[in-house]
Amino acid sequence: MTNIERHNYDVVVIGAGGAGLRAAIEARLAGKRTAIISKSLFGKAHTVMAEGGAAAAMGNANAGDNWMVHFRDTMRGGKFLNNFRMAELHATEAPERIWELETYGALFDRTSDGKISQRNFGGHEYPRLAHVGDRTGLELIRTLQQKIVSLQQEDFAATGNYESRLRVFAETTITELFVENGRIAGCFGYYRESGEFVLFETPSIVLATGGVGKSYKVTSNSWEYTGDGHALAMRAGATLINMEFLQFHPTGMVWPPSVKGILVTESVRGDGGVLKNSEGKRFMFDYVPDVFRKQYAETEEEADRWYTDPDNNRRPPELLPRDEVARAINSEVKAGRGTPAGGIYLDIASRRSPEFILKRLPSMHHQFKELADVDITASPMEVGPTCHYVMGGVEVDPDTAAAAVPGLFAAGEVSGGMHGSNRLGGNSLSDLLVFGKRAGEYAARHADEAVKRAKVSAAALNAAVETALAPLGRGEGGENPYTLHSELQQVMNDLVGIIRRRSELEESLGRLADLKERVKKVGVAGGRRYNPGWHLALDLRNMLAVSECTAKAALEREESRGGHTREDFPKMDPNWRRVNLVCSLRDEDVRLERKPLPKMRPELMQLFDRAELSKYLTDEELAEFDELAGKADA
Amino acid sequence: MGEKRNFRVWRGDDSSGQLQDFQVEVNEGEVVLDIIHRLQATQAPDLAVRWNCKAGKCGSCSMEINGKPRLGCMTRMSTFEPTETVTVTPLRTFPVIRDLVTDVSFNYQKARELPAFAPPAGVAPGEYRMQQVDVERSQEFRKCIECFLCQNVCHVIRDHEENKPAFAGPRFFIRAAELDMHPLDARTDRKDMAVEEQGIGYCNITKCCTEVCPEHIKITDNAIIPMKERAVDRRYDPIAWLGSKIFRRDQLDRPAGYATTAVASRPNAGTTSSPAEHAAAAGAQGDISMNWHREAAVGHAAPVGPDGKLPVTEFTGELAGAQSPFGDDVAFPMAVQDITYQHPTKPDEH
Ligand SMILES: Cc1cc2nc3c(=O)[nH]c(=O)nc-3n(C[C@H](O)[C@H](O)[C@H](O)COP(=O)(O)OP(=O)(O)OC[C@H]3O[C@@H](n4cnc5c(N)ncnc54)[C@H](O)[C@@H]3O)c2cc1C
Ligand code: SF4
Ligand code: SF4
Ligand code: FES
């Protein structure tokens, strides 16, 4: 048999983004021997790309802000489909997690009294996003990376070895989780550099692998986002929820091609940018849904006054939650009022001075200048919807981040429930910190409890090796992985995209089934050393499993809500709000189950006013609420 | 539909390799990384390249394009002539793993050797107060995306494997400066460490690192020079030092701090290599395959003192005049078989 490197750890964290690093820090602080595994180099994970900021109700910019307001905004943004407990934990713990970063050395932008500055963002009632220019994700990941290094330095001082308690396995891909006797026993993967295999034996695994966007053609996500964690969890016997909800960022660049899919941060709109169609009309005023009518300006004059006087004016409709903005843009383009490249214009150039733009959006300006020779201080940008974030993910216990399989935990984008049907901008970075910490804490605790650790069986290991080597065995005679990938992206883009229909979704399931058969025959040339063709070939089956979940759940959910829009069911249906669609694998096929949503605790329910709740709840639930309210009054 | 362009990509691993020619379609608005991806999808499925964000934010796609250290995702094809052959090679300073992928672990090792942020005692989380003007100085350095292009271009280690243990490199000089300027960092010895642990004294301010930084961080002006100058302020005492140099050579402990003065005050001193030289050396293309794997030529080692550090001053050097950063026993021009780049005097073929 192939020679396999073996390691033994108390906790293995798969993923070195914000969630993974925070989890690893916590596990190491709990005294556990911890490994961090990442497909890319240390410090390059997808989190570096986050621009806008991290939402936390610190109340630095507006003293009116607190966790209850943040909780309310999150639930509203997720259209009440969120796991309320996760939203509650997130809102209460986010400020601590941000402040903690400062003790690791983070340098956020400051208010004039020296506190962390907070900026406005779509869907948040108050300025709430801690930020560093427009490179907040980089600051976050670098800070956590440097904290890990500092822990390694402590270990070095104590043991003479930097890696004695915390080791980073960079450029290593995990392809299989092992479950023995119903609990986690370890995981298996390969070093990208050498192609050599490696086995980790461990009682606790934290999945922090991020999202799934690489299944789509226009996406802001990188090659890492192949849904590995989602697929690994399902194959290990865990479940996924909310997979039909994908966030399409309303404003990704659509032209020129070298920047296609790259996001234009919402702060461009927060700082005065407006959306215009090809006729030059500022069209967002036509798309304010009733739910939001009260909070948004009705005239351009009022909207423009808001930037300087937010207390006496309502906000501009450009700052509606991103799914509303995406849908509006889609409608404008479909009505023939789009740009030649199929987007619309985002204009800040004609509204703000070049100095202002340079000060507020330096890296945005830099990026477009360098990449596309576009000067955002001089001309409008061409933008359109781009696949950006998956709300769906591993179904976890809100307090412990534990998945259905004992020993398996999930945090960050790969977990589901926190954001409901739609994530608010900025809530992800804080989500990574809050639930990354929790996952690390409980994974460490689980390792303590697992006195007798399960051994990985030779049979399971052999099977994993065989699966990994199969594409190389078939060589160039097999299906080309690049071709299969681009066909998959086309199917998802055209048939399971931002606006969905029954007929298209049904067609997609047929196409995905075909692709699944062909992926079984994928073959690649070359050897095992840093062979991207081979890497892609192994990722394909994960992408397909996840795409199948999305397509099946999208077909099942006959309503429109957040990141799921059905043209044939354009309305939100309160009965569907009470249902989560849960995906699991049986053999190789995705199975879908309906499961009731956990019921929000009464005191949290009472944070909302009745008029608002009536838009989301069934009559039956409303009656319950009235009864509660009656009791409270009496 | 795009037009066909000529690409020349280095392919191989740590044992051998050569430049391989490709004819590949190029469309309007594309960057070099797009073309590498097209090669993967159509002609060379196992062509190894690192990338991640394709937006100049992660620093993964560092490579040398026509000999210049660049980010593949930030180099627009429109910057080349349509007839120009675009040559793509791996970073030269780090060992090749395969094709365009190099082993950059050197940098992670150096990162570990630099003491982390030291939180101020008695300040609770949430109580940190700093002014924007004060954090901005460090924020400039925190823009760093760790592309390691500056590390790659710095001549102190580019052709001098033997300097690597003692020299942290520009990426980590800015990290030291960042912490030094951090309003709340509790350590006060950052400058001393830059000299004693990081080997900042080896740097002779050629500014090549600043030139290549895709984040436009003013590495030399805003980090290295302030770190050096302040180090010098507090310790420069030439007579005392000269005394110890002559009479107590064995007890000499910190020559690098002095060494910097000579060059820092005369950035154009004689034989230091300039950015222009680097560019000229690196920018040339030719048809000889590059000799990536040769042993560093003997004689590259500079005449270091007993402390292992380079005395860049004419007072104590063996020869008159400032010493060559390449070592005084290297004669230029070097023989063709000894160089790791295409010789600039070789006529270009197009
Ligand atoms: C352009 C852009 C802008 C954004 N802006 C914001 C913003 O302003 N505010 C906000 O809150 N959110 C923002 N987001 C969303 C947010 O950045 C992500 O949701 C978040 O960073 C995900 O973090 P994570 O820790 O879950 O995973 P990631 O940071 O994506 O890390 C995933 C890790 O898992 C590893 N991995 C994956 N599969 C495997 C495997 N099989 N084996 C081993 N390792 C594996 C990867 O290598 C990587 O290290 C943005 C996202 C994008 C793309
Ligand atoms: S200035 Fe020159 S010698 Fe100094 S670190 Fe930069 S590249 Fe190296
Ligand atoms: S300082 Fe600049 S060149 Fe050096 S690693 Fe950082 S971003 Fe790259
Ligand atoms: S791919 Fe991230 S910098 Fe080029």
PDB file of C-alpha atoms in Angstrom, chain A residues 40-42 44 48-49 51 99 102-105 107-110 112-115 132 134-135 138-139 142-143 145-146 149-150 152-153 162-163 171 193 222-224 257-258 262 359 363 366-367 369-373 482 526 529-533, chain B residues 13-14 28-31 34 40-41 45-55 57-60 73-74 76 97-98 101 104 108 111-112 114-117 119 125-126 128-132 135-136 138-139 142-146 175 182 214 216:
ATOM      1  CA  SER A  40      -4.007  27.546   0.044  1.00  0.00           C
ATOM      2  CA  LEU A  41      -1.038  29.134   1.769  1.00  0.00           C
ATOM      3  CA  PHE A  42      -1.373  30.358   5.347  1.00  0.00           C
ATOM      4  CA  LYS A  44      -4.493  33.562   1.802  1.00  0.00           C
ATOM      5  CA  VAL A  48      -8.833  38.208   2.768  1.00  0.00           C
ATOM      6  CA  MET A  49     -11.291  39.302   0.118  1.00  0.00           C
ATOM      7  CA  GLU A  51     -13.951  44.434   2.082  1.00  0.00           C
ATOM      8  CA  TRP A  99     -12.424  43.998  20.831  1.00  0.00           C
ATOM      9  CA  GLU A 102      -7.384  44.582  19.137  1.00  0.00           C
ATOM     10  CA  THR A 103      -5.543  42.692  21.849  1.00  0.00           C
ATOM     11  CA  TYR A 104      -4.076  40.545  19.063  1.00  0.00           C
ATOM     12  CA  GLY A 105      -2.805  43.678  17.325  1.00  0.00           C
ATOM     13  CA  LEU A 107      -5.728  48.275  13.857  1.00  0.00           C
ATOM     14  CA  PHE A 108      -9.241  49.296  12.903  1.00  0.00           C
ATOM     15  CA  ASP A 109     -10.088  52.783  11.695  1.00  0.00           C
ATOM     16  CA  ARG A 110     -10.901  55.102  14.593  1.00  0.00           C
ATOM     17  CA  SER A 112     -12.505  61.003  16.755  1.00  0.00           C
ATOM     18  CA  ASP A 113     -12.609  59.866  20.390  1.00  0.00           C
ATOM     19  CA  GLY A 114     -10.221  57.035  19.609  1.00  0.00           C
ATOM     20  CA  LYS A 115     -12.695  54.147  19.515  1.00  0.00           C
ATOM     21  CA  VAL A 132     -10.102  49.175   7.977  1.00  0.00           C
ATOM     22  CA  ASP A 134     -11.923  48.617   2.446  1.00  0.00           C
ATOM     23  CA  ARG A 135      -9.633  45.755   3.372  1.00  0.00           C
ATOM     24  CA  LEU A 138      -7.233  41.177   5.203  1.00  0.00           C
ATOM     25  CA  GLU A 139      -6.888  42.835   8.601  1.00  0.00           C
ATOM     26  CA  ARG A 142      -3.647  38.787   9.229  1.00  0.00           C
ATOM     27  CA  THR A 143      -4.499  39.512  12.854  1.00  0.00           C
ATOM     28  CA  GLN A 145      -2.598  34.618  11.553  1.00  0.00           C
ATOM     29  CA  GLN A 146      -0.275  36.705  13.695  1.00  0.00           C
ATOM     30  CA  VAL A 149       2.251  32.828  15.256  1.00  0.00           C
ATOM     31  CA  SER A 150       2.394  34.400  18.691  1.00  0.00           C
ATOM     32  CA  GLN A 152       3.542  29.239  18.386  1.00  0.00           C
ATOM     33  CA  GLN A 153       6.199  31.531  19.817  1.00  0.00           C
ATOM     34  CA  TYR A 162       7.110  26.122  17.284  1.00  0.00           C
ATOM     35  CA  GLU A 163       4.770  23.381  16.165  1.00  0.00           C
ATOM     36  CA  GLU A 171      -1.612  23.662   0.706  1.00  0.00           C
ATOM     37  CA  GLU A 193       2.885  20.337  -3.400  1.00  0.00           C
ATOM     38  CA  SER A 222     -12.040  31.708  -5.769  1.00  0.00           C
ATOM     39  CA  TRP A 223     -11.098  28.136  -6.674  1.00  0.00           C
ATOM     40  CA  GLU A 224     -11.193  27.203  -2.991  1.00  0.00           C
ATOM     41  CA  PRO A 257     -13.717  40.576 -18.506  1.00  0.00           C
ATOM     42  CA  SER A 258     -10.584  40.599 -16.364  1.00  0.00           C
ATOM     43  CA  ILE A 262     -15.164  41.053  -8.675  1.00  0.00           C
ATOM     44  CA  LYS A 359     -10.007  58.725   0.956  1.00  0.00           C
ATOM     45  CA  SER A 363      -8.291  49.912  -2.469  1.00  0.00           C
ATOM     46  CA  HIS A 366      -6.548  50.987  -6.750  1.00  0.00           C
ATOM     47  CA  GLN A 367      -8.018  47.657  -7.822  1.00  0.00           C
ATOM     48  CA  LYS A 369      -7.183  51.251 -11.903  1.00  0.00           C
ATOM     49  CA  GLU A 370      -4.692  48.375 -11.918  1.00  0.00           C
ATOM     50  CA  LEU A 371      -6.939  45.622 -13.189  1.00  0.00           C
ATOM     51  CA  ALA A 372      -9.053  47.262 -15.759  1.00  0.00           C
ATOM     52  CA  ASP A 373      -7.749  50.764 -16.227  1.00  0.00           C
ATOM     53  CA  TYR A 482     -11.962  21.592 -16.987  1.00  0.00           C
ATOM     54  CA  GLY A 526       0.488  14.241 -15.353  1.00  0.00           C
ATOM     55  CA  ARG A 529       3.083  16.876  -7.804  1.00  0.00           C
ATOM     56  CA  TYR A 530       1.148  20.145  -7.758  1.00  0.00           C
ATOM     57  CA  ASN A 531      -1.171  19.022 -10.516  1.00  0.00           C
ATOM     58  CA  PRO A 532      -4.147  21.414 -10.719  1.00  0.00           C
ATOM     59  CA  GLY A 533      -5.980  19.158 -13.160  1.00  0.00           C
TER      60      GLY A 533
ATOM     61  CA  ASP B  13      10.511  20.980 -10.976  1.00  0.00           C
ATOM     62  CA  ASP B  14      13.374  21.081  -8.528  1.00  0.00           C
ATOM     63  CA  GLU B  28      -9.616  42.094 -24.618  1.00  0.00           C
ATOM     64  CA  GLY B  29      -9.302  43.043 -20.987  1.00  0.00           C
ATOM     65  CA  GLU B  30      -7.525  39.891 -19.856  1.00  0.00           C
ATOM     66  CA  VAL B  31      -4.632  39.580 -17.430  1.00  0.00           C
ATOM     67  CA  ASP B  34      -6.337  34.498 -17.322  1.00  0.00           C
ATOM     68  CA  GLN B  40      -4.442  24.876 -18.192  1.00  0.00           C
ATOM     69  CA  ALA B  41      -7.868  24.399 -19.673  1.00  0.00           C
ATOM     70  CA  PRO B  45      -3.849  20.737 -17.695  1.00  0.00           C
ATOM     71  CA  ASP B  46      -1.149  20.086 -15.115  1.00  0.00           C
ATOM     72  CA  LEU B  47       0.531  23.503 -15.368  1.00  0.00           C
ATOM     73  CA  ALA B  48       1.098  24.478 -11.733  1.00  0.00           C
ATOM     74  CA  VAL B  49       0.324  28.013 -10.615  1.00  0.00           C
ATOM     75  CA  ARG B  50      -0.848  29.531  -7.340  1.00  0.00           C
ATOM     76  CA  TRP B  51      -3.756  31.910  -7.230  1.00  0.00           C
ATOM     77  CA  ASN B  52      -6.755  32.647  -5.131  1.00  0.00           C
ATOM     78  CA  CYS B  53      -8.580  35.936  -5.320  1.00  0.00           C
ATOM     79  CA  LYS B  54      -7.773  37.109  -8.842  1.00  0.00           C
ATOM     80  CA  ALA B  55      -8.144  40.618  -7.487  1.00  0.00           C
ATOM     81  CA  LYS B  57      -5.796  40.956  -2.573  1.00  0.00           C
ATOM     82  CA  CYS B  58      -4.304  37.653  -1.505  1.00  0.00           C
ATOM     83  CA  GLY B  59      -0.778  37.797  -2.888  1.00  0.00           C
ATOM     84  CA  SER B  60      -0.764  34.197  -4.137  1.00  0.00           C
ATOM     85  CA  CYS B  73      -3.729  38.682 -11.759  1.00  0.00           C
ATOM     86  CA  MET B  74      -2.751  42.345 -11.854  1.00  0.00           C
ATOM     87  CA  ARG B  76      -2.949  43.357 -17.917  1.00  0.00           C
ATOM     88  CA  ILE B  97       8.430  23.183  -6.490  1.00  0.00           C
ATOM     89  CA  ARG B  98       6.861  22.825  -9.893  1.00  0.00           C
ATOM     90  CA  VAL B 101       5.025  27.405  -7.870  1.00  0.00           C
ATOM     91  CA  VAL B 104       8.012  30.314   0.039  1.00  0.00           C
ATOM     92  CA  TYR B 108       6.774  31.971   7.152  1.00  0.00           C
ATOM     93  CA  ALA B 111       7.507  35.654  10.386  1.00  0.00           C
ATOM     94  CA  ARG B 112       7.828  33.326  13.344  1.00  0.00           C
ATOM     95  CA  LEU B 114       9.692  38.240  14.908  1.00  0.00           C
ATOM     96  CA  PRO B 115       8.067  38.709  18.324  1.00  0.00           C
ATOM     97  CA  ALA B 116       4.342  39.323  17.979  1.00  0.00           C
ATOM     98  CA  PHE B 117       2.319  42.310  19.118  1.00  0.00           C
ATOM     99  CA  PRO B 119      -0.605  43.931  24.334  1.00  0.00           C
ATOM    100  CA  PRO B 125     -10.397  44.582  25.556  1.00  0.00           C
ATOM    101  CA  GLY B 126     -12.771  47.312  24.430  1.00  0.00           C
ATOM    102  CA  TYR B 128      -8.145  50.461  23.480  1.00  0.00           C
ATOM    103  CA  ARG B 129      -8.080  54.110  22.428  1.00  0.00           C
ATOM    104  CA  MET B 130      -5.991  55.288  19.507  1.00  0.00           C
ATOM    105  CA  GLN B 131      -6.123  58.282  17.197  1.00  0.00           C
ATOM    106  CA  GLN B 132      -6.608  57.760  13.473  1.00  0.00           C
ATOM    107  CA  VAL B 135      -2.834  54.132  13.521  1.00  0.00           C
ATOM    108  CA  GLU B 136      -2.467  55.253   9.928  1.00  0.00           C
ATOM    109  CA  SER B 138       1.086  51.248  10.911  1.00  0.00           C
ATOM    110  CA  GLN B 139      -1.948  50.702   8.695  1.00  0.00           C
ATOM    111  CA  ARG B 142      -0.748  46.275   7.315  1.00  0.00           C
ATOM    112  CA  LYS B 143      -1.899  46.676   3.703  1.00  0.00           C
ATOM    113  CA  CYS B 144       0.756  44.075   2.881  1.00  0.00           C
ATOM    114  CA  ILE B 145      -0.758  41.101   1.054  1.00  0.00           C
ATOM    115  CA  GLU B 146       2.295  38.887   1.595  1.00  0.00           C
ATOM    116  CA  ARG B 175       6.251  44.268  10.067  1.00  0.00           C
ATOM    117  CA  HIS B 182       1.812  50.723  16.846  1.00  0.00           C
ATOM    118  CA  PRO B 214       1.830  45.940  -5.616  1.00  0.00           C
ATOM    119  CA  HIS B 216       2.625  50.656  -3.165  1.00  0.00           C
TER     120      HIS B 216
END
